[in-house]
Tab-separated table of C-alpha atoms and ligand atoms in Angstrom:
chain	number	residue	atom	x	y	z
A	23	UNK	CA	-0.019	-0.015	-0.050
A	24	UNK	CA	1.284	3.538	-1.004
A	25	UNK	CA	-0.526	5.299	1.756
A	26	UNK	CA	0.403	8.813	0.160
A	27	UNK	CA	-0.574	9.695	-3.020
A	28	UNK	CA	-1.070	13.090	-4.967
A	29	UNK	CA	-3.999	14.038	-7.941
A	30	UNK	CA	-4.659	16.637	-10.612
A	31	UNK	CA	-7.739	17.454	-11.318
A	32	UNK	CA	-9.786	20.254	-13.532
A	33	UNK	CA	-13.312	21.579	-12.898
A	34	UNK	CA	-15.936	21.288	-15.393
A	35	UNK	CA	-18.656	23.094	-16.273
A	36	UNK	CA	-22.111	21.547	-16.350
A	37	UNK	CA	-23.955	22.372	-20.037
A	38	UNK	CA	-27.028	20.457	-18.950
A	39	UNK	CA	-27.047	21.405	-15.290
A	40	UNK	CA	-27.745	19.610	-12.049
A	41	UNK	CA	-30.110	21.103	-9.503
A	42	UNK	CA	-31.880	19.232	-7.182
A	43	UNK	CA	-30.967	16.219	-4.679
A	44	UNK	CA	-33.637	13.524	-4.020
A	45	UNK	CA	-31.279	11.541	-1.127
A	46	UNK	CA	-28.920	14.600	0.031
A	47	UNK	CA	-27.035	12.799	2.267
A	48	UNK	CA	-25.223	10.560	-0.653
A	49	UNK	CA	-25.611	13.414	-2.994
A	50	UNK	CA	-27.809	11.528	-5.575
A	51	UNK	CA	-29.476	14.175	-8.156
A	52	UNK	CA	-33.286	13.861	-9.682
A	53	UNK	CA	-31.534	14.330	-12.437
A	54	UNK	CA	-28.565	13.268	-15.069
A	55	UNK	CA	-26.688	16.132	-16.210
A	56	UNK	CA	-23.778	17.081	-18.561
A	57	UNK	CA	-20.357	18.848	-18.428
A	58	UNK	CA	-17.480	19.401	-20.614
A	59	UNK	CA	-14.239	19.632	-18.410
A	60	UNK	CA	-12.088	22.493	-18.110
A	61	UNK	CA	-8.446	23.031	-18.336
A	62	UNK	CA	-5.622	24.126	-17.880
A	63	UNK	CA	-7.610	25.065	-14.348
A	64	UNK	CA	-6.797	22.226	-11.676
A	65	UNK	CA	-6.711	21.494	-8.020
A	66	UNK	CA	-4.160	19.158	-5.954
A	67	UNK	CA	-4.661	17.192	-3.590
A	68	UNK	CA	-1.858	15.288	-1.383
A	69	UNK	CA	-3.124	12.651	0.973
A	70	UNK	CA	-1.214	10.250	3.180
A	71	UNK	CA	-3.082	7.813	5.643
A	72	UNK	CA	-1.063	7.345	9.126
A	73	UNK	CA	-1.118	10.374	10.276
A	74	UNK	CA	-1.233	11.417	14.015
A	75	UNK	CA	-4.968	12.823	13.683
A	76	UNK	CA	-7.191	13.880	10.555
A	77	UNK	CA	-6.459	17.344	9.452
A	78	UNK	CA	-7.164	19.009	6.115
A	79	UNK	CA	-5.816	21.845	4.583
A	80	UNK	CA	-7.639	23.780	1.772
A	81	UNK	CA	-5.723	26.453	-0.373
A	82	UNK	CA	-2.961	27.197	2.808
A	83	UNK	CA	-5.787	27.245	5.715
A	84	UNK	CA	-7.176	24.686	7.894
A	85	UNK	CA	-11.026	23.278	6.246
A	86	UNK	CA	-14.249	24.064	8.374
A	87	UNK	CA	-17.554	23.075	8.895
A	88	UNK	CA	-19.325	21.294	5.457
A	89	UNK	CA	-16.199	21.232	3.740
A	90	UNK	CA	-14.113	19.559	6.231
A	91	UNK	CA	-17.238	16.857	7.108
A	92	UNK	CA	-17.498	16.215	3.772
A	93	UNK	CA	-13.764	15.633	2.793
A	94	UNK	CA	-13.876	12.672	5.906
A	95	UNK	CA	-17.214	11.797	4.164
A	96	UNK	CA	-15.233	10.291	1.694
A	97	UNK	CA	-12.084	9.459	3.585
A	98	UNK	CA	-14.245	7.537	5.852
A	99	UNK	CA	-15.971	5.936	2.859
A	100	UNK	CA	-12.817	3.929	2.304
A	101	UNK	CA	-11.628	3.687	5.797
A	102	UNK	CA	-14.835	1.642	6.193
A	103	UNK	CA	-13.690	-1.392	3.320
A	104	UNK	CA	-10.312	-0.835	4.186
A	105	UNK	CA	-8.946	-1.154	7.410
A	106	UNK	CA	-5.869	-0.364	8.933
A	107	UNK	CA	-5.818	3.260	6.848
A	108	UNK	CA	-5.710	5.082	10.015
A	109	UNK	CA	-5.740	9.005	10.471
A	110	UNK	CA	-5.125	11.196	7.306
A	111	UNK	CA	-3.273	14.448	6.227
A	112	UNK	CA	-5.415	15.984	3.014
A	113	UNK	CA	-3.666	19.204	1.786
A	114	UNK	CA	-5.028	20.950	-1.574
A	115	UNK	CA	-3.726	23.698	-3.767
A	116	UNK	CA	-5.480	25.138	-6.712
A	117	UNK	CA	-4.429	26.814	-9.140
A	118	UNK	CA	-6.974	29.466	-10.350
A	119	UNK	CA	-8.768	31.877	-7.836
A	120	UNK	CA	-11.756	32.025	-6.282
A	121	UNK	CA	-12.309	34.943	-7.493
A	122	UNK	CA	-12.217	33.592	-11.050
A	123	UNK	CA	-16.010	32.880	-11.020
A	124	UNK	CA	-15.896	29.181	-11.209
A	125	UNK	CA	-15.716	26.868	-8.183
A	126	UNK	CA	-12.571	24.336	-7.408
A	127	UNK	CA	-14.463	22.299	-5.018
A	128	UNK	CA	-15.784	19.772	-7.787
A	129	UNK	CA	-11.509	19.322	-8.841
A	130	UNK	CA	-11.092	19.254	-5.290
A	131	UNK	CA	-13.209	16.912	-4.805
A	132	UNK	CA	-12.406	15.009	-7.755
A	133	UNK	CA	-8.412	14.853	-7.075
A	134	UNK	CA	-9.326	13.942	-3.151
A	135	UNK	CA	-10.911	11.082	-4.676
A	136	UNK	CA	-8.302	9.479	-7.369
A	137	UNK	CA	-6.155	10.360	-4.166
A	138	UNK	CA	-7.518	8.250	-1.532
A	139	UNK	CA	-7.781	5.237	-3.912
A	140	UNK	CA	-3.979	5.252	-4.124
A	141	UNK	CA	-2.973	5.952	-1.422
A	142	UNK	CA	-5.498	3.298	0.329
A	143	UNK	CA	-4.088	0.726	-2.728
A	144	UNK	CA	-7.608	0.605	-4.553
A	145	UNK	CA	-6.900	-0.132	-8.248
A	146	UNK	CA	-7.549	2.775	-10.792
A	147	UNK	CA	-11.072	2.581	-11.337
A	148	UNK	CA	-13.175	5.777	-12.621
A	149	UNK	CA	-16.823	4.721	-11.707
A	150	UNK	CA	-15.894	4.322	-7.886
A	151	UNK	CA	-13.802	7.528	-7.902
A	152	UNK	CA	-16.514	9.415	-9.594
A	153	UNK	CA	-19.179	7.953	-6.701
A	154	UNK	CA	-16.650	8.550	-4.161
A	155	UNK	CA	-16.184	12.466	-5.667
A	156	UNK	CA	-19.903	12.421	-5.653
A	157	UNK	CA	-19.998	12.194	-1.259
A	158	UNK	CA	-17.896	15.868	-1.412
A	159	UNK	CA	-20.470	17.611	-4.195
A	160	UNK	CA	-22.497	16.384	-6.969
A	161	UNK	CA	-20.586	18.143	-9.687
A	162	UNK	CA	-17.087	17.082	-8.570
A	163	UNK	CA	-18.576	13.187	-9.847
A	164	UNK	CA	-18.271	14.427	-13.337
A	165	UNK	CA	-14.193	15.872	-13.083
A	166	UNK	CA	-12.975	12.388	-12.387
A	167	UNK	CA	-12.908	12.012	-16.130
A	168	UNK	CA	-12.003	14.831	-18.783
A	169	UNK	CA	-13.636	15.582	-22.344
A	170	UNK	CA	-17.755	15.731	-21.929
A	171	UNK	CA	-19.174	13.601	-19.356
A	172	UNK	CA	-22.653	12.261	-18.497
A	173	UNK	CA	-23.425	12.249	-15.079
A	174	UNK	CA	-26.547	9.398	-14.628
A	175	UNK	CA	-28.861	9.765	-12.068
A	176	UNK	CA	-29.112	6.592	-11.532
A	177	UNK	CA	-32.662	4.667	-9.583
A	178	UNK	CA	-30.692	2.549	-6.813
A	179	UNK	CA	-31.192	4.047	-3.163
A	180	UNK	CA	-27.363	3.081	-2.297
A	181	UNK	CA	-26.230	5.499	-5.096
A	182	UNK	CA	-24.267	2.395	-6.768
A	183	UNK	CA	-25.257	3.822	-10.062
A	184	UNK	CA	-25.249	7.161	-9.465
A	185	UNK	CA	-22.182	8.184	-11.251
A	186	UNK	CA	-20.202	10.292	-14.312
A	187	UNK	CA	-19.005	8.235	-17.515
A	188	UNK	CA	-17.013	10.676	-19.963
A	189	UNK	CA	-18.774	10.439	-23.288
A	190	UNK	CA	-15.964	11.968	-25.824
A	191	UNK	CA	-12.527	12.986	-24.805
A	192	UNK	CA	-11.599	16.811	-24.844
A	193	UNK	CA	-9.681	15.885	-28.092
A	194	UNK	CA	-13.324	15.393	-29.468
A	195	UNK	CA	-13.495	19.144	-30.236
A	196	UNK	CA	-10.676	20.802	-28.775
A	197	UNK	CA	-11.084	24.224	-30.255
A	198	UNK	CA	-14.174	24.487	-28.120
A	199	UNK	CA	-13.725	27.448	-25.598
A	200	UNK	CA	-15.643	28.631	-22.053
A	201	UNK	CA	-14.829	31.952	-21.188
A	202	UNK	CA	-15.779	32.843	-17.784
A	203	UNK	CA	-16.730	36.584	-16.875
A	204	UNK	CA	-17.024	37.542	-13.515
A	205	UNK	CA	-19.616	39.924	-13.417
A	206	UNK	CA	-19.700	39.706	-9.793
A	207	UNK	CA	-16.628	38.495	-7.586
A	208	UNK	CA	-18.938	38.981	-4.445
A	209	UNK	CA	-19.386	35.759	-2.911
A	210	UNK	CA	-23.094	34.544	-3.414
A	211	UNK	CA	-25.627	34.547	-0.447
A	212	UNK	CA	-27.196	31.477	-0.893
A	213	UNK	CA	-24.837	28.508	-1.551
A	214	UNK	CA	-25.850	25.690	-4.128
A	215	UNK	CA	-26.630	23.279	-1.703
A	216	UNK	CA	-29.216	25.517	-0.292
A	217	UNK	CA	-30.506	27.059	-3.029
A	218	UNK	CA	-31.674	23.167	-4.296
A	219	UNK	CA	-33.146	22.268	-1.114
A	220	UNK	CA	-35.130	25.197	-1.250
A	221	UNK	CA	-36.258	25.276	-4.391
A	222	UNK	CA	-36.810	21.355	-4.177
A	223	UNK	CA	-39.307	22.029	-1.493
A	224	UNK	CA	-40.869	24.979	-2.989
A	225	UNK	CA	-40.528	25.521	-6.643
A	226	UNK	CA	-44.003	24.665	-8.651
A	227	UNK	CA	-42.229	24.539	-11.646
A	228	UNK	CA	-39.675	21.421	-10.362
A	229	UNK	CA	-41.334	18.503	-11.635
A	230	UNK	CA	-41.280	20.075	-15.084
A	231	UNK	CA	-37.688	20.996	-14.612
A	232	UNK	CA	-36.599	17.393	-13.521
A	233	UNK	CA	-38.142	15.954	-16.920
A	234	UNK	CA	-37.060	18.801	-19.325
A	235	UNK	CA	-33.474	17.967	-17.798
A	236	UNK	CA	-32.918	14.753	-18.835
A	237	UNK	CA	-34.814	14.447	-22.037
A	238	UNK	CA	-32.183	17.612	-22.844
A	239	UNK	CA	-28.859	15.086	-22.039
A	240	UNK	CA	-29.070	13.259	-24.911
A	241	UNK	CA	-29.508	16.037	-27.208
A	242	UNK	CA	-27.064	17.629	-26.097
A	243	UNK	CA	-24.902	14.548	-26.411
A	244	UNK	CA	-26.071	14.258	-29.866
A	245	UNK	CA	-25.130	18.221	-30.323
A	246	UNK	CA	-21.242	17.346	-29.017
A	247	UNK	CA	-20.700	14.522	-31.054
A	248	UNK	CA	-21.994	15.900	-34.335
A	249	UNK	CA	-20.197	19.831	-32.763
A	250	UNK	CA	-22.884	21.514	-33.439
A	251	UNK	CA	-22.272	25.091	-32.107
A	252	UNK	CA	-24.954	26.640	-33.167
A	253	UNK	CA	-27.784	24.173	-32.029
A	254	UNK	CA	-25.793	23.107	-28.321
A	255	UNK	CA	-25.110	27.226	-27.622
A	256	UNK	CA	-28.912	27.264	-27.590
A	257	UNK	CA	-29.991	24.221	-25.838
A	258	UNK	CA	-27.304	25.506	-23.436
A	259	UNK	CA	-28.848	29.063	-22.511
A	260	UNK	CA	-32.251	27.568	-22.542
A	261	UNK	CA	-31.185	24.737	-20.091
A	262	UNK	CA	-29.808	27.853	-18.054
A	263	UNK	CA	-32.560	29.713	-18.249
A	264	UNK	CA	-34.913	26.697	-17.029
A	265	UNK	CA	-32.594	26.214	-13.884
A	266	UNK	CA	-33.314	30.120	-13.039
A	267	UNK	CA	-36.561	30.152	-13.582
A	268	UNK	CA	-37.286	27.269	-11.651
A	269	UNK	CA	-34.991	28.356	-8.324
A	270	UNK	CA	-37.162	32.060	-8.900
A	271	UNK	CA	-40.348	30.339	-8.809
A	272	UNK	CA	-39.214	29.148	-5.271
A	273	UNK	CA	-41.027	30.634	-1.999
A	274	UNK	CA	-38.744	32.684	-1.143
A	275	UNK	CA	-37.812	33.040	-4.727
A	276	UNK	CA	-33.829	32.603	-5.030
A	277	UNK	CA	-32.650	34.760	-8.020
A	278	UNK	CA	-29.040	34.718	-8.631
A	279	UNK	CA	-28.595	36.750	-11.631
A	280	UNK	CA	-27.416	40.789	-11.088
A	281	UNK	CA	-27.914	43.650	-13.682
A	282	UNK	CA	-24.639	42.938	-15.257
A	283	UNK	CA	-25.620	39.102	-16.262
A	284	UNK	CA	-28.260	40.473	-17.767
A	285	UNK	CA	-26.123	43.391	-19.845
A	286	UNK	CA	-23.688	40.614	-20.480
A	287	UNK	CA	-26.503	38.022	-21.699
A	288	UNK	CA	-27.971	41.253	-23.899
A	289	UNK	CA	-24.848	41.705	-25.072
A	290	UNK	CA	-24.176	38.616	-26.247
A	291	UNK	CA	-27.491	38.474	-27.978
A	292	UNK	CA	-26.717	41.713	-29.874
A	293	UNK	CA	-23.765	40.498	-30.833
A	294	UNK	CA	-24.787	36.745	-31.889
A	295	UNK	CA	-27.261	38.706	-34.343
A	296	UNK	CA	-24.068	40.482	-35.875
A	297	UNK	CA	-22.624	37.151	-36.367
A	298	UNK	CA	-20.355	36.310	-33.584
A	299	UNK	CA	-21.062	32.573	-32.755
A	300	UNK	CA	-21.071	32.756	-29.034
A	301	UNK	CA	-23.756	31.714	-26.216
A	302	UNK	CA	-23.987	31.620	-22.699
A	303	UNK	CA	-24.390	29.289	-19.461
A	304	UNK	CA	-25.115	30.389	-15.785
A	305	UNK	CA	-24.274	28.315	-12.745
A	306	UNK	CA	-26.054	29.256	-9.527
A	307	UNK	CA	-24.329	32.424	-9.351
A	308	UNK	CA	-24.432	36.129	-11.245
A	309	UNK	CA	-21.678	35.042	-13.281
A	310	UNK	CA	-22.039	34.047	-17.012
A	311	UNK	CA	-20.052	31.611	-18.853
A	312	UNK	CA	-18.985	31.885	-22.449
A	313	UNK	CA	-19.711	29.534	-24.958
A	314	UNK	CA	-17.341	29.952	-28.522
A	315	UNK	CA	-14.387	28.749	-30.712
A	316	UNK	CA	-10.674	29.496	-30.239
A	317	UNK	CA	-10.684	32.253	-33.169
A	318	UNK	CA	-13.279	34.354	-31.267
A	319	UNK	CA	-11.988	34.416	-27.944
A	320	UNK	CA	-10.371	37.968	-28.538
A	321	UNK	CA	-13.730	39.206	-29.533
A	322	UNK	CA	-15.575	37.753	-26.151
A	323	UNK	CA	-12.533	39.559	-24.565
A	324	UNK	CA	-14.164	42.965	-25.803
A	325	UNK	CA	-18.039	41.584	-25.403
A	326	UNK	CA	-16.911	41.371	-21.441
A	327	UNK	CA	-15.556	44.539	-20.845
A	328	UNK	CA	-17.487	46.403	-22.470
A	329	UNK	CA	-20.205	45.298	-19.914
A	330	UNK	CA	-16.757	46.168	-17.375
A	331	UNK	CA	-16.201	42.486	-16.337
A	332	UNK	CA	-14.148	42.079	-13.528
A	333	UNK	CA	-11.979	39.514	-14.518
A	334	UNK	CA	-12.439	36.717	-17.787
A	335	UNK	CA	-10.796	33.170	-17.867
A	336	UNK	CA	-10.293	31.515	-20.875
A	337	UNK	CA	-10.807	27.553	-20.945
A	338	UNK	CA	-10.072	24.532	-23.348
A	339	UNK	CA	-11.808	20.786	-23.182
A	340	UNK	CA	-9.615	19.113	-20.174
A	341	UNK	CA	-8.487	15.775	-19.573
A	342	UNK	CA	-8.741	13.420	-16.797
A	343	UNK	CA	-7.863	13.752	-13.239
A	344	UNK	CA	-4.570	12.028	-13.125
A	345	UNK	CA	-2.206	10.333	-10.116
A	346	UNK	CA	1.096	12.163	-9.936
A	347	UNK	CA	4.658	12.373	-8.151
A	348	UNK	CA	4.621	15.682	-7.219
A	349	UNK	CA	3.153	15.661	-3.820
A	350	UNK	CA	1.654	18.971	-1.771
A	351	UNK	CA	4.141	17.329	1.556
B	411	LIG	O1	-22.367	20.078	-6.765
B	411	LIG	P1	-22.747	21.216	-6.291
B	411	LIG	O2	-22.893	21.523	-5.021
B	411	LIG	O3	-21.399	22.223	-6.488
B	411	LIG	O4	-23.893	22.599	-7.652
B	411	LIG	C1	-23.261	21.959	-8.599
B	411	LIG	C2	-24.841	22.882	-9.245
B	411	LIG	C3	-24.402	23.631	-10.563
B	411	LIG	O5	-23.367	24.270	-10.869
B	411	LIG	C4	-25.394	25.027	-10.719
B	411	LIG	C5	-25.020	22.426	-11.891
B	411	LIG	C6	-23.966	21.809	-12.202
B	411	LIG	O6	-24.590	20.505	-12.770
B	411	LIG	O7	-22.677	21.775	-12.301
């Protein structure tokens, strides 16, 4: 047994979003989702069993609250099946700031999941790593493999069939680009975990959301297969709108959008009418992610500047989470 391992994983952006859990503890979703892995953003995680006590450090500070509980939940699951591992030390380091507007938690939990299995002497297994990463955050299940991944909703109560799987590798569509545009660097008031719960429990639109999102996944896969940017862009926009509309219909209503979000969305539509192939998607926050091709990134950058964006981050399709020898401690 190695007892110590280091893995690197990329975050991902959902093209068809996950919004709402059917099981809060196991993080089981009500619907399937589909995403693209994002390079060059990455998080490295080093993990070693046999420490004096459990210790978790994230980006240079001790993990606290639900962050800590979730990392330990992943570790516990492996400790239960592999006796004798002992206390763990986990250190993660991202190469992108929180202010980049993209959550690093998906990449962090995917890297931790891959590293835990290696440190515990378990064989490389994308499905098991995805299930493990899912226990940290749902979207992390989609960061174990690169390229374009579907997180299958699954049917089982124990979550054994709720994992993400690569549908196309990053090399399938290397020209595709995502540009995260930070219009507001403020921390959001309602975390996705709480926003989802409120939406599931109170939005009258929620059943329609589940049905629609599930049906969009195979359509999105087909459009990526055909590299049909125009139809994929339209699908991503309507899926993002529907997620936000479902949340806005919750009680109390939940609105993540800010005036600058609308400004950018309008500017995107206006430029598109003039011929620029650009679309957007929007996670549970005010910062759109633009969808375009490599040769249009500079035009997208100008668009972001036009609405006074604080920052932009350019991403390409990324690869699988991987084990590396350079440890963080
Ligand atoms: O996995 P979480 O708890 O970070 O939730 C992710 C929710 C969205 O980003 C809004 C959608 C998604 O599928 O990534």
